[in-house]
Amino acid sequence: MSTAALAQAATDNGGPVGLSEAIAFWILGPMALAGALGMVFARNAVHSALWLALAMLNLGALYMAQQAPFLGFVQIIVYTGAVMMLFLFVLMLVGRDSSDSVVEAIKGQRLAAAVLGIGFVALMVGSLARALFSVTPIGLGAANGVPSGNVAALGRLLFTQYLFPFELTSALLITAALGAMLMTFPHTRTTAKSGQRATVEARLRGARVSPLPGPGVFATANSVATPALLPDGSVAPESLSEIIETVPPSAPAPLAPVDAHALVGADHAKSDRISSGEEAQP
Amino acid sequence: MTPTYYLLLSALLFSIGTVGVLVRRNAIVVFMCIELMLNAVNLSLVTFARVNGGLDGQVMAFFVMVVAAAEVVVGLAIIMSIFRARRSSSVDDANLLKY
Amino acid sequence: MSASLLATAVEQIPAATGVGAKAWLLVALPALSSAVLFLAGRRANTWGHLLGCASVVGAFAVGVALFAQALSAAPDQRTTELPLFSWISVGALHVDFALRLDPLSLAFVLLITGVGSLIHIYSIGYMAPHGQASGAGHSDPSRRRFFAQLNLFVTAMLLLVLGNNFVLLYLGWEGVGLASYLLIGFYQDRPSAATAAKKAFLMNRVGDVGLALAIFLLWTHLGTVQYSQVFARVGQLTPGVLFAVCALMLLGACGKSGQFPLQAWLPDAMEGPTPVSALIHAATMVTAGVYLVARCNPIYDASANGRLIVTLVGVITLLIGAIIGCAYDDIKKVLAYSTVSQIGYMMLGVGLGPAGYALGLMHLYTHGFFKAGLFLGAGSVMHGMNDDVDMRHYGGLRAYMPITFYTFLAGYLALIGFPFLSGYYSKDVIIEAAAAQPGWRGLVMGGAAMLAAGLTAFYMTRLVLMTFFGEKRWQNLRGVDGKEYHPHESPAVMTVPMIILAVGSVGAGFLLQLNHALASWLTPTVGELRESEGGLIPPSLVGVGTLLLSAAGVLIAYLLIGRRPTPVVRPEPVSWPVRAARRDLYANAINEALIARPGIWLCRALVYLDNKGVDGLVNGTAALLGGGSGQLRRLQTGFVRSYALGMLGGGVLIIAALLILRFGIQS
C-alpha cells in the first residue's frame, strides 16, 4: 500500500466507500476469513498459529484501509510480530507435538458449537442486513485534522481525554509482567533450606553416622554406576544412585590367587595365610 | 458498498473464533481463537469510528490491544504452569474441579 | 375484682381466729418433715422415722385443738376460713391459697392425722427389717424414703380436705395421687409393684381428667372456683351443665376411690407396703371420692339424676367388691376388695342426698378405723409369716399372735356388722336408708346392699377362719425364700396402734351415733339428716334381714371352710362364678378390650400414618431434591469447554431477546 493511498485515506472526508477500497476489502476480507478458518481447522497447533498470523496481517491492512494507519501498524508490528512470536515460542515449549485428536471427548460439543455459532452469525447478519445499504460514513478527515494526521490526533486524545485510562493500562501491564514472572518461575523447592547446624546434626546424630558408601569403583569397573559390595558379596543399597541406571553387578569372577596378590600385595597375602593357618592349627 | 460489510466480516470472524474456542482442545489454540475474537471486535470498533467520524473507536481499539497483550502474557504463563504440573496442554485434562 | 364482687353476693365466711389462725401448721408440719427427709439424705437415717411420726402426731394435736375450738363455738359459727396468700391471679381467675375449717374438713383432719399417726408409729416396726423391730439406732435408707413419702401423702391429703376452693382440692388430689404412686411402687425391685403403681397412676388419671373438666365447667359457667361462691350460685347452672358437673365429678371420685368402672387398680395397689394399704388405700385417700361428693352436696342436692348415678355406681361397686372378695386367697386383696365394696356403701350413702350424706361419712369414719385395723392386722400376720400373703399357707395362727388375733377379730366383727359394733351402726343405717328410697330404687338398692352384707360376712369369715383357725398348714411348707415359717407376735410398736384401732372399731360407731353426734356435727356443712320415707320394705325388716343375711354368710363360711380342710393349693377347676370372681369379674379384660387394645390400634395407625404419610412427605421432598440435585450436578463436568458452550448459549439467547425487543415489536 502506497503512501499516497494512505494520505488519500487519511484525508477522507466521508461519503460512500470508494472503488479502490472496495477492491482491497474483497481481497483482504476473504483472506482474513481463510486465515481464521484455517486456524480453527488446522490440526497442528503451529499451523494454527501461522494461519492466525495471516488473518491478523490482513486485519491490519483492513485497519489502514479504514483510515486507522496507526492501529494498522500496531496490529502488524505488535500483534503479528510480537504477540504471535510469543505464541509460537510457548508452542515450541509446551504444545508443539500435541495435535488435537479427531475424537471429541465431550458428547455433542461439536454439533452444539456449530449450531450456536451459525445461530450467532445468523443473528448478527439478520440485525445488520437492513444497514447493509443505507449507511454513509462521516469519515475521519475532520477528526484527524489535515496537517497533523491520524497518529498525532490519536496521541492528542490519549494524553488528554484518555489520560487516566492510559495510565491505568501501564499499571495493568506492569502487573501482568510481574504475574507472568511469578507463575513461570520454577519454584521447585518445597522445604526450607537447611543450615549448617542442621546439616551437622543430621550427620552426627542422624540414623547413619558413617558416610554413605561410595560406588563400587574397583579395578574391574570404573563406572559410578557399579554398586558397592558388602563383605558378604551382596549389593549395598546405599551406594546405588537414584538417578543413574545401575549396572547389575556381574557375578564376581573367581579371583585367581595371582590377581589377589596383585591387589592386596604379597605381604598381606602371606600374613593372611599365616593367620588362617594359625587358626586352623589348634 | 458500505462499511457495513466490515461489520459482517467482523461478525463472521468473531463467530469463527467462538466456535474455535469451543471445539479446540489445545489450550494455546484456544487462546489464539480468543485473540481472533478480540481482533474481530477491534475491526468493528475501527469501522464504527469511521462511520461516526470520531477517533474514540480507534482509542478503544488501542486499549483493547493493550489489554489483549497483557492478557496474552498472563494467559501463556498460566498455560505454562499447568503444563508443568500436568505435562499436558489440553484443556480437557484440567477437569478435576467437578461434581 | 370479680372475686370481691362475688364475695358480696354470698354469705361472708368469718376468718379463723385463735387456734384456727394456726391451722396452716396442719399442712406445714408434714410438708416440712417430708422435705427434710427427702433432702437430708443419709444423715436422717437414724432419726428420720421419728421425725416423720412426730410431724404427724403434731398435726394431730393441732387438729384436736382446732376441733376443740370448733366444738366450743356455736354450730353456725363453726365454719371459718384462713386465707394464707394469693396463689393464682390470672385475668379473671383468682385463686387464694386459703384453708376452710368447717365440720366436714375437721372431721377428715382428725381421721387423717389420727389414723395416720397410728399407722406412722406402726410403720416404725413394720418397715424395720426382721429381727430389728425396735427400730432404734439402726439405719435403713428405704425406711427414711418411706416416711418421706408417707409424710408427703399426709400433706397432700390435708390440702385436699382443707382447701377452700376446687383448685386447691385438685392440688391435693394430684398430690395424693403422686404419693400413692410412689408408695405403691415402693419396692422398686419388684416388677409387679412397678406395674401396679403405673396402673394406679393411669387409672387415677382417667378420673382426674373428669374432675379437672368439672372444675373447668364450673369456672366457665360461674366464674369462680371457691366453694362458698360456687355453692351459693349453683342455681344459675342449667340442668344439663349441672348433670355434666355431677357426672364428671363422679368420674373423678370413681378414679380416686376405686369405684366401678375404675376399680381395677385398687387391688393391685396392695403391692405397696401394708401400712400404705392401711392408710392410703383403706382409710383415707380412697375415701377422697366420698369426700368430694359430700363436699359438693349443694351441687348434688340440685341434681336428682346426679345423685342417682352416684347411688348406681355405689350399688354396682359394693356388689362387685363383695363377690370378688369371696374368691381371692391373697389376704390383702380380699381386704382390698372389701374396701372397694365398703366404699361402694359410702357412695351409696352420699348418693342418697340429704338422707345419706352423714350416713356415708359415718361409715367412712368407722371404716377408717376397722379397715385400717384389719390391714394392720394383716400386716402383722405377714410380718410373722415371712411376708407371705396367701391365706392357704396360714392356719391356726391365733395361738401364735394373740394380740393380732383379737384386734383383727374386733375389726372383723365391726366390718360384718356385728350388733353394737361400729359397722352395725354405720353400715346398716345406709342399707336402711337405701331400702327406704321410694319405689324400685329402694327395692334394688336395699336388696343389693343386704345381699352384699351377707357376702361381706361370708368372705370375712372365710378370711378369719383360713388365717387364725384350722390346721397349721404352714408347718409343712417352706416360704418363697426356702425358710421355714416361724409365726410370732409383732413388737409393741406395731401392736399398740392395732389395739387402739381395735378399740375404735368397737366403740366408734356407738359414740358417733349417740344422739346423732356425727350427723349433728356435720349439719352445718352437709345439712340436716333427713329420714327417707316411702320404701317398699319396712325399715325394721331391713335391719333384721341384714342381720340374718350376715349370720347366714358366717354360717355358710363356717360350713364350707371351717369344717373342711383347706387345700394348700388353689383348687382347679372351679365353677364359673368362682372363675369369674377370681378374674376380677373380667374388669381387666374388659378394660383391655375396650380401652387398651383400641388405643394401641389407634397408636399403631397413627404411627403408620406418621411413618408413611408425614415422614414420607418430608423424606420424599428431601429425596426429590437430593435426586434432582444429584442429576443436576452432572452439569458440572469439569470441562471448561462445556461451560464456555453454556456461556455462548446464554449470550445468543440474550442477543436474540434484545433483537426481538428492538426490531420484533416495531415490525
mmCIF file of C-alpha atoms in Angstrom, chain A:
data_model
loop_
_atom_site.group_PDB
_atom_site.id
_atom_site.type_symbol
_atom_site.label_atom_id
_atom_site.label_comp_id
_atom_site.label_asym_id
_atom_site.label_seq_id
_atom_site.Cartn_x
_atom_site.Cartn_y
_atom_site.Cartn_z
ATOM 1 C CA MET A 1 0.000 0.000 0.000
ATOM 2 C CA SER A 2 1.491 3.259 -1.050
ATOM 3 C CA THR A 3 1.826 6.411 0.987
ATOM 4 C CA ALA A 4 -0.371 8.183 -1.491
ATOM 5 C CA ALA A 5 -3.167 5.797 -0.746
ATOM 6 C CA LEU A 6 -2.550 6.303 2.923
ATOM 7 C CA ALA A 7 -2.633 10.057 2.537
ATOM 8 C CA GLN A 8 -5.779 9.726 0.498
ATOM 9 C CA ALA A 9 -7.317 7.601 3.171
ATOM 10 C CA ALA A 10 -6.216 9.970 5.918
ATOM 11 C CA THR A 11 -7.826 12.882 4.259
ATOM 12 C CA ASP A 12 -11.052 11.060 3.565
ATOM 13 C CA ASN A 13 -13.931 13.292 4.285
ATOM 14 C CA GLY A 14 -16.709 10.777 4.260
ATOM 15 C CA GLY A 15 -19.078 9.565 1.602
ATOM 16 C CA PRO A 16 -19.576 6.043 0.309
ATOM 17 C CA VAL A 17 -16.726 3.610 0.157
ATOM 18 C CA GLY A 18 -14.586 4.161 -2.858
ATOM 19 C CA LEU A 19 -13.844 1.604 -5.543
ATOM 20 C CA SER A 20 -10.205 1.079 -4.589
ATOM 21 C CA GLU A 21 -11.114 0.380 -1.003
ATOM 22 C CA ALA A 22 -13.863 -1.976 -2.104
ATOM 23 C CA ILE A 23 -11.387 -3.919 -4.172
ATOM 24 C CA ALA A 24 -8.979 -4.013 -1.224
ATOM 25 C CA PHE A 25 -11.792 -5.214 1.057
ATOM 26 C CA TRP A 26 -12.881 -8.012 -1.230
ATOM 27 C CA ILE A 27 -9.325 -9.246 -1.438
ATOM 28 C CA LEU A 28 -8.271 -8.770 2.175
ATOM 29 C CA GLY A 29 -11.557 -9.825 3.763
ATOM 30 C CA PRO A 30 -11.726 -13.324 2.298
ATOM 31 C CA MET A 31 -8.071 -13.812 3.095
ATOM 32 C CA ALA A 32 -8.711 -12.889 6.718
ATOM 33 C CA LEU A 33 -11.642 -15.291 6.734
ATOM 34 C CA ALA A 34 -9.483 -18.000 5.246
ATOM 35 C CA GLY A 35 -6.861 -17.394 7.888
ATOM 36 C CA ALA A 36 -9.469 -17.679 10.636
ATOM 37 C CA LEU A 37 -10.972 -20.853 9.236
ATOM 38 C CA GLY A 38 -7.546 -22.322 8.694
ATOM 39 C CA MET A 39 -6.644 -21.617 12.290
ATOM 40 C CA VAL A 40 -9.707 -23.414 13.568
ATOM 41 C CA PHE A 41 -9.389 -26.396 11.280
ATOM 42 C CA ALA A 42 -5.644 -26.940 11.251
ATOM 43 C CA ARG A 43 -4.850 -29.927 13.446
ATOM 44 C CA ASN A 44 -1.322 -28.884 14.133
ATOM 45 C CA ALA A 45 -1.036 -26.041 16.582
ATOM 46 C CA VAL A 46 1.889 -24.448 14.739
ATOM 47 C CA HIS A 47 -0.157 -24.367 11.577
ATOM 48 C CA SER A 48 -2.940 -22.763 13.503
ATOM 49 C CA ALA A 49 -0.595 -20.037 14.674
ATOM 50 C CA LEU A 50 0.565 -19.369 11.140
ATOM 51 C CA TRP A 51 -3.000 -19.185 9.863
ATOM 52 C CA LEU A 52 -3.779 -16.726 12.639
ATOM 53 C CA ALA A 53 -0.810 -14.612 11.648
ATOM 54 C CA LEU A 54 -2.243 -14.443 8.156
ATOM 55 C CA ALA A 55 -5.622 -13.343 9.447
ATOM 56 C CA MET A 56 -4.050 -10.666 11.600
ATOM 57 C CA LEU A 57 -1.919 -9.309 8.828
ATOM 58 C CA ASN A 58 -4.998 -8.897 6.672
ATOM 59 C CA LEU A 59 -6.882 -7.305 9.528
ATOM 60 C CA GLY A 60 -4.076 -4.797 9.971
ATOM 61 C CA ALA A 61 -4.295 -3.922 6.314
ATOM 62 C CA LEU A 62 -8.040 -3.508 6.702
ATOM 63 C CA TYR A 63 -7.476 -1.081 9.581
ATOM 64 C CA MET A 64 -5.283 1.025 7.333
ATOM 65 C CA ALA A 65 -7.901 0.949 4.653
ATOM 66 C CA GLN A 66 -10.333 2.289 7.232
ATOM 67 C CA GLN A 67 -8.281 5.385 7.982
ATOM 68 C CA ALA A 68 -6.595 3.911 11.009
ATOM 69 C CA PRO A 69 -2.963 3.686 9.917
ATOM 70 C CA PHE A 70 -1.609 3.819 13.439
ATOM 71 C CA LEU A 71 -3.700 0.880 14.590
ATOM 72 C CA GLY A 72 -2.873 -0.960 11.412
ATOM 73 C CA PHE A 73 0.858 -0.681 12.022
ATOM 74 C CA VAL A 74 0.477 -1.541 15.684
ATOM 75 C CA GLN A 75 -1.535 -4.569 14.637
ATOM 76 C CA ILE A 76 1.172 -5.743 12.321
ATOM 77 C CA ILE A 77 4.151 -4.921 14.496
ATOM 78 C CA VAL A 78 2.846 -5.702 17.948
ATOM 79 C CA TYR A 79 0.281 -8.379 17.197
ATOM 80 C CA THR A 80 1.514 -10.173 14.200
ATOM 81 C CA GLY A 81 5.083 -9.623 15.173
ATOM 82 C CA ALA A 82 5.484 -9.732 18.929
ATOM 83 C CA VAL A 83 2.433 -11.482 20.248
ATOM 84 C CA MET A 84 2.393 -14.171 17.597
ATOM 85 C CA MET A 85 6.095 -14.753 18.207
ATOM 86 C CA LEU A 86 5.278 -15.214 21.882
ATOM 87 C CA PHE A 87 2.598 -17.704 20.944
ATOM 88 C CA LEU A 88 4.963 -19.646 18.733
ATOM 89 C CA PHE A 89 7.600 -19.557 21.439
ATOM 90 C CA VAL A 90 5.279 -21.063 24.022
ATOM 91 C CA LEU A 91 4.032 -23.539 21.437
ATOM 92 C CA MET A 92 7.552 -24.706 20.858
ATOM 93 C CA LEU A 93 7.957 -25.059 24.632
ATOM 94 C CA VAL A 94 4.839 -26.962 25.537
ATOM 95 C CA GLY A 95 2.441 -27.930 22.822
ATOM 96 C CA ARG A 96 4.462 -28.467 19.746
ATOM 97 C CA ASP A 97 3.861 -32.149 19.299
ATOM 98 C CA SER A 98 0.339 -32.234 20.662
ATOM 99 C CA SER A 99 -2.059 -32.180 17.778
ATOM 100 C CA ASP A 100 -5.704 -32.481 18.730
ATOM 101 C CA SER A 101 -7.222 -35.890 18.305
ATOM 102 C CA VAL A 102 -10.131 -36.199 15.934
ATOM 103 C CA VAL A 103 -12.314 -37.808 18.547
ATOM 104 C CA GLU A 104 -14.368 -35.323 20.528
ATOM 105 C CA ALA A 105 -14.308 -36.129 24.242
ATOM 106 C CA ILE A 106 -17.448 -34.232 25.178
ATOM 107 C CA LYS A 107 -20.607 -35.647 23.646
ATOM 108 C CA GLY A 108 -22.375 -33.261 21.315
ATOM 109 C CA GLN A 109 -19.878 -30.457 21.818
ATOM 110 C CA ARG A 110 -19.014 -30.005 18.179
ATOM 111 C CA LEU A 111 -22.591 -30.139 16.984
ATOM 112 C CA ALA A 112 -23.748 -27.696 19.639
ATOM 113 C CA ALA A 113 -20.823 -25.381 18.906
ATOM 114 C CA ALA A 114 -21.601 -25.406 15.200
ATOM 115 C CA VAL A 115 -25.289 -24.798 15.738
ATOM 116 C CA LEU A 116 -24.703 -21.977 18.170
ATOM 117 C CA GLY A 117 -22.002 -20.422 16.018
ATOM 118 C CA ILE A 118 -24.214 -20.454 12.950
ATOM 119 C CA GLY A 119 -27.089 -19.152 15.001
ATOM 120 C CA PHE A 120 -24.910 -16.323 16.249
ATOM 121 C CA VAL A 121 -23.856 -15.443 12.746
ATOM 122 C CA ALA A 122 -27.457 -15.559 11.604
ATOM 123 C CA LEU A 123 -28.472 -13.211 14.359
ATOM 124 C CA MET A 124 -25.690 -10.792 13.537
ATOM 125 C CA VAL A 125 -26.335 -10.858 9.822
ATOM 126 C CA GLY A 126 -30.050 -10.504 10.420
ATOM 127 C CA SER A 127 -29.544 -7.442 12.527
ATOM 128 C CA LEU A 128 -27.004 -5.919 10.153
ATOM 129 C CA ALA A 129 -28.908 -6.692 6.992
ATOM 130 C CA ARG A 130 -31.037 -3.553 6.972
ATOM 131 C CA ALA A 131 -27.945 -1.407 7.490
ATOM 132 C CA LEU A 132 -26.152 -3.076 4.591
ATOM 133 C CA PHE A 133 -27.007 -0.434 2.018
ATOM 134 C CA SER A 134 -28.087 2.596 3.971
ATOM 135 C CA VAL A 135 -25.029 3.616 5.988
ATOM 136 C CA THR A 136 -22.944 6.522 4.839
ATOM 137 C CA PRO A 137 -19.794 7.010 6.869
ATOM 138 C CA ILE A 138 -18.885 10.509 8.038
ATOM 139 C CA GLY A 139 -15.197 9.841 7.627
ATOM 140 C CA LEU A 140 -12.306 10.847 9.816
ATOM 141 C CA GLY A 141 -10.991 13.763 7.811
ATOM 142 C CA ALA A 142 -12.189 16.348 10.284
ATOM 143 C CA ALA A 143 -11.199 14.309 13.319
ATOM 144 C CA ASN A 144 -7.684 13.561 12.163
ATOM 145 C CA GLY A 145 -7.059 17.094 11.065
ATOM 146 C CA VAL A 146 -5.265 17.665 7.835
ATOM 147 C CA PRO A 147 -1.913 18.989 8.967
ATOM 148 C CA SER A 148 -1.208 16.595 11.861
ATOM 149 C CA GLY A 149 -2.756 13.347 10.730
ATOM 150 C CA ASN A 150 -4.078 10.252 12.445
ATOM 151 C CA VAL A 151 -1.166 9.472 14.779
ATOM 152 C CA ALA A 152 -0.973 12.961 16.171
ATOM 153 C CA ALA A 153 -4.734 13.103 16.640
ATOM 154 C CA LEU A 154 -4.760 9.765 18.451
ATOM 155 C CA GLY A 155 -1.886 10.866 20.621
ATOM 156 C CA ARG A 156 -3.671 14.058 21.495
ATOM 157 C CA LEU A 157 -6.724 12.121 22.541
ATOM 158 C CA LEU A 158 -4.738 9.584 24.554
ATOM 159 C CA PHE A 159 -2.835 12.177 26.502
ATOM 160 C CA THR A 160 -5.742 14.477 27.124
ATOM 161 C CA GLN A 161 -9.131 12.873 27.246
ATOM 162 C CA TYR A 162 -7.997 9.293 27.867
ATOM 163 C CA LEU A 163 -5.020 10.055 30.075
ATOM 164 C CA PHE A 164 -6.287 8.279 33.125
ATOM 165 C CA PRO A 165 -7.207 5.015 31.376
ATOM 166 C CA PHE A 166 -3.905 5.197 29.593
ATOM 167 C CA GLU A 167 -2.052 5.414 32.890
ATOM 168 C CA LEU A 168 -4.146 2.554 34.200
ATOM 169 C CA THR A 169 -3.022 0.369 31.327
ATOM 170 C CA SER A 170 0.562 0.953 32.407
ATOM 171 C CA ALA A 171 -0.289 -0.451 35.839
ATOM 172 C CA LEU A 172 -2.036 -3.334 34.137
ATOM 173 C CA LEU A 173 0.989 -4.126 32.024
ATOM 174 C CA ILE A 174 3.364 -3.988 34.983
ATOM 175 C CA THR A 175 1.093 -6.298 36.959
ATOM 176 C CA ALA A 176 0.798 -8.703 34.061
ATOM 177 C CA ALA A 177 4.551 -8.833 33.609
ATOM 178 C CA LEU A 178 5.122 -9.447 37.313
ATOM 179 C CA GLY A 179 2.413 -12.108 37.389
ATOM 180 C CA ALA A 180 3.815 -13.910 34.407
ATOM 181 C CA MET A 181 7.238 -13.932 36.003
ATOM 182 C CA LEU A 182 5.901 -15.284 39.256
ATOM 183 C CA MET A 183 3.899 -18.004 37.594
ATOM 184 C CA THR A 184 6.592 -19.245 35.287
ATOM 185 C CA PHE A 185 9.421 -19.082 37.810
ATOM 186 C CA PRO A 186 10.372 -22.714 38.618
ATOM 187 C CA HIS A 187 9.958 -22.705 42.367
ATOM 188 C CA THR A 188 10.660 -26.378 42.924
ATOM 189 C CA ARG A 189 11.966 -26.093 46.468
ATOM 190 C CA THR A 190 9.219 -27.071 48.887
ATOM 191 C CA THR A 191 11.190 -27.168 52.162
ATOM 192 C CA ALA A 192 13.281 -24.618 53.932
ATOM 193 C CA LYS A 193 16.952 -24.590 53.130
ATOM 194 C CA SER A 194 18.790 -26.470 55.858
ATOM 195 C CA GLY A 195 21.562 -24.535 57.538
ATOM 196 C CA GLN A 196 24.990 -25.568 58.676
ATOM 197 C CA ARG A 197 23.861 -26.521 62.127
ATOM 198 C CA ALA A 198 21.085 -28.736 60.807
ATOM 199 C CA THR A 199 23.446 -30.430 58.434
ATOM 200 C CA VAL A 200 25.958 -31.173 61.168
ATOM 201 C CA GLU A 201 23.287 -32.509 63.471
ATOM 202 C CA ALA A 202 21.881 -34.713 60.755
ATOM 203 C CA ARG A 203 25.318 -36.093 60.170
ATOM 204 C CA LEU A 204 26.361 -36.678 63.778
ATOM 205 C CA ARG A 205 23.067 -37.540 65.402
ATOM 206 C CA GLY A 206 21.183 -38.984 62.454
ATOM 207 C CA ALA A 207 20.489 -42.626 61.852
ATOM 208 C CA ARG A 208 23.680 -43.092 59.902
ATOM 209 C CA VAL A 209 26.929 -41.864 61.323
ATOM 210 C CA SER A 210 29.337 -43.042 58.736
ATOM 211 C CA PRO A 211 29.368 -41.586 55.236
ATOM 212 C CA LEU A 212 27.430 -43.374 52.551
ATOM 213 C CA PRO A 213 29.452 -45.996 50.785
ATOM 214 C CA GLY A 214 30.974 -44.876 47.573
ATOM 215 C CA PRO A 215 30.187 -46.571 44.310
ATOM 216 C CA GLY A 216 31.888 -49.767 43.629
ATOM 217 C CA VAL A 217 34.813 -48.334 41.758
ATOM 218 C CA PHE A 218 37.269 -51.148 41.567
ATOM 219 C CA ALA A 219 39.917 -52.048 39.157
ATOM 220 C CA THR A 220 37.377 -54.236 37.382
ATOM 221 C CA ALA A 221 34.962 -51.379 36.674
ATOM 222 C CA ASN A 222 35.495 -47.643 36.653
ATOM 223 C CA SER A 223 31.847 -46.612 36.309
ATOM 224 C CA VAL A 224 29.986 -44.843 39.145
ATOM 225 C CA ALA A 225 27.030 -46.966 38.164
ATOM 226 C CA THR A 226 28.649 -50.014 39.659
ATOM 227 C CA PRO A 227 27.260 -50.727 43.117
ATOM 228 C CA ALA A 228 29.467 -51.274 46.120
ATOM 229 C CA LEU A 229 29.580 -54.769 47.529
ATOM 230 C CA LEU A 230 29.167 -55.604 51.177
ATOM 231 C CA PRO A 231 31.617 -58.044 52.807
ATOM 232 C CA ASP A 232 29.245 -60.947 52.122
ATOM 233 C CA GLY A 233 29.202 -60.110 48.447
ATOM 234 C CA SER A 234 25.709 -58.614 48.319
ATOM 235 C CA VAL A 235 24.951 -55.192 46.905
ATOM 236 C CA ALA A 236 24.998 -52.229 49.310
ATOM 237 C CA PRO A 237 21.740 -50.390 48.569
ATOM 238 C CA GLU A 238 23.041 -47.052 49.852
ATOM 239 C CA SER A 239 25.668 -46.987 47.158
ATOM 240 C CA LEU A 240 23.122 -47.014 44.375
ATOM 241 C CA SER A 241 22.444 -43.725 42.732
ATOM 242 C CA GLU A 242 18.818 -42.762 42.445
ATOM 243 C CA ILE A 243 19.370 -41.061 39.150
ATOM 244 C CA ILE A 244 21.758 -43.258 37.258
ATOM 245 C CA GLU A 245 20.559 -46.556 35.998
ATOM 246 C CA THR A 246 22.582 -49.085 37.862
ATOM 247 C CA VAL A 247 24.559 -51.694 36.063
ATOM 248 C CA PRO A 248 23.702 -55.020 37.668
ATOM 249 C CA PRO A 249 26.795 -56.312 39.337
ATOM 250 C CA SER A 250 28.148 -59.153 37.353
ATOM 251 C CA ALA A 251 28.867 -62.235 39.283
ATOM 252 C CA PRO A 252 32.276 -61.640 40.792
ATOM 253 C CA ALA A 253 34.739 -63.634 38.803
ATOM 254 C CA PRO A 254 36.589 -66.205 40.825
ATOM 255 C CA LEU A 255 39.711 -64.362 41.674
ATOM 256 C CA ALA A 256 42.866 -66.054 40.662
ATOM 257 C CA PRO A 257 45.323 -66.202 43.532
ATOM 258 C CA VAL A 258 47.783 -64.197 41.487
ATOM 259 C CA ASP A 259 45.239 -61.397 40.953
ATOM 260 C CA ALA A 260 44.506 -61.300 44.618
ATOM 261 C CA HIS A 261 48.121 -60.874 45.373
ATOM 262 C CA ALA A 262 48.335 -58.191 42.841
ATOM 263 C CA LEU A 263 45.513 -56.324 44.563
ATOM 264 C CA VAL A 264 46.483 -56.533 48.210
ATOM 265 C CA GLY A 265 50.170 -57.064 47.938
ATOM 266 C CA ALA A 266 52.228 -60.150 48.747
ATOM 267 C CA ASP A 267 52.947 -59.308 52.346
ATOM 268 C CA HIS A 268 49.330 -59.025 53.187
ATOM 269 C CA ALA A 269 48.578 -62.307 51.499
ATOM 270 C CA LYS A 270 51.276 -64.013 53.387
ATOM 271 C CA SER A 271 50.221 -62.711 56.750
ATOM 272 C CA ASP A 272 46.616 -63.670 55.866
ATOM 273 C CA ARG A 273 47.685 -67.157 55.146
ATOM 274 C CA ILE A 274 49.735 -67.378 58.328
ATOM 275 C CA SER A 275 46.920 -66.135 60.470
ATOM 276 C CA SER A 276 44.461 -68.544 58.932
ATOM 277 C CA GLY A 277 46.948 -71.337 59.375
ATOM 278 C CA GLU A 278 47.400 -70.453 62.991
ATOM 279 C CA GLU A 279 43.706 -70.546 63.419
ATOM 280 C CA ALA A 280 43.460 -73.905 61.757
ATOM 281 C CA GLN A 281 46.183 -75.486 63.867
ATOM 282 C CA PRO A 282 44.505 -75.624 67.268
#
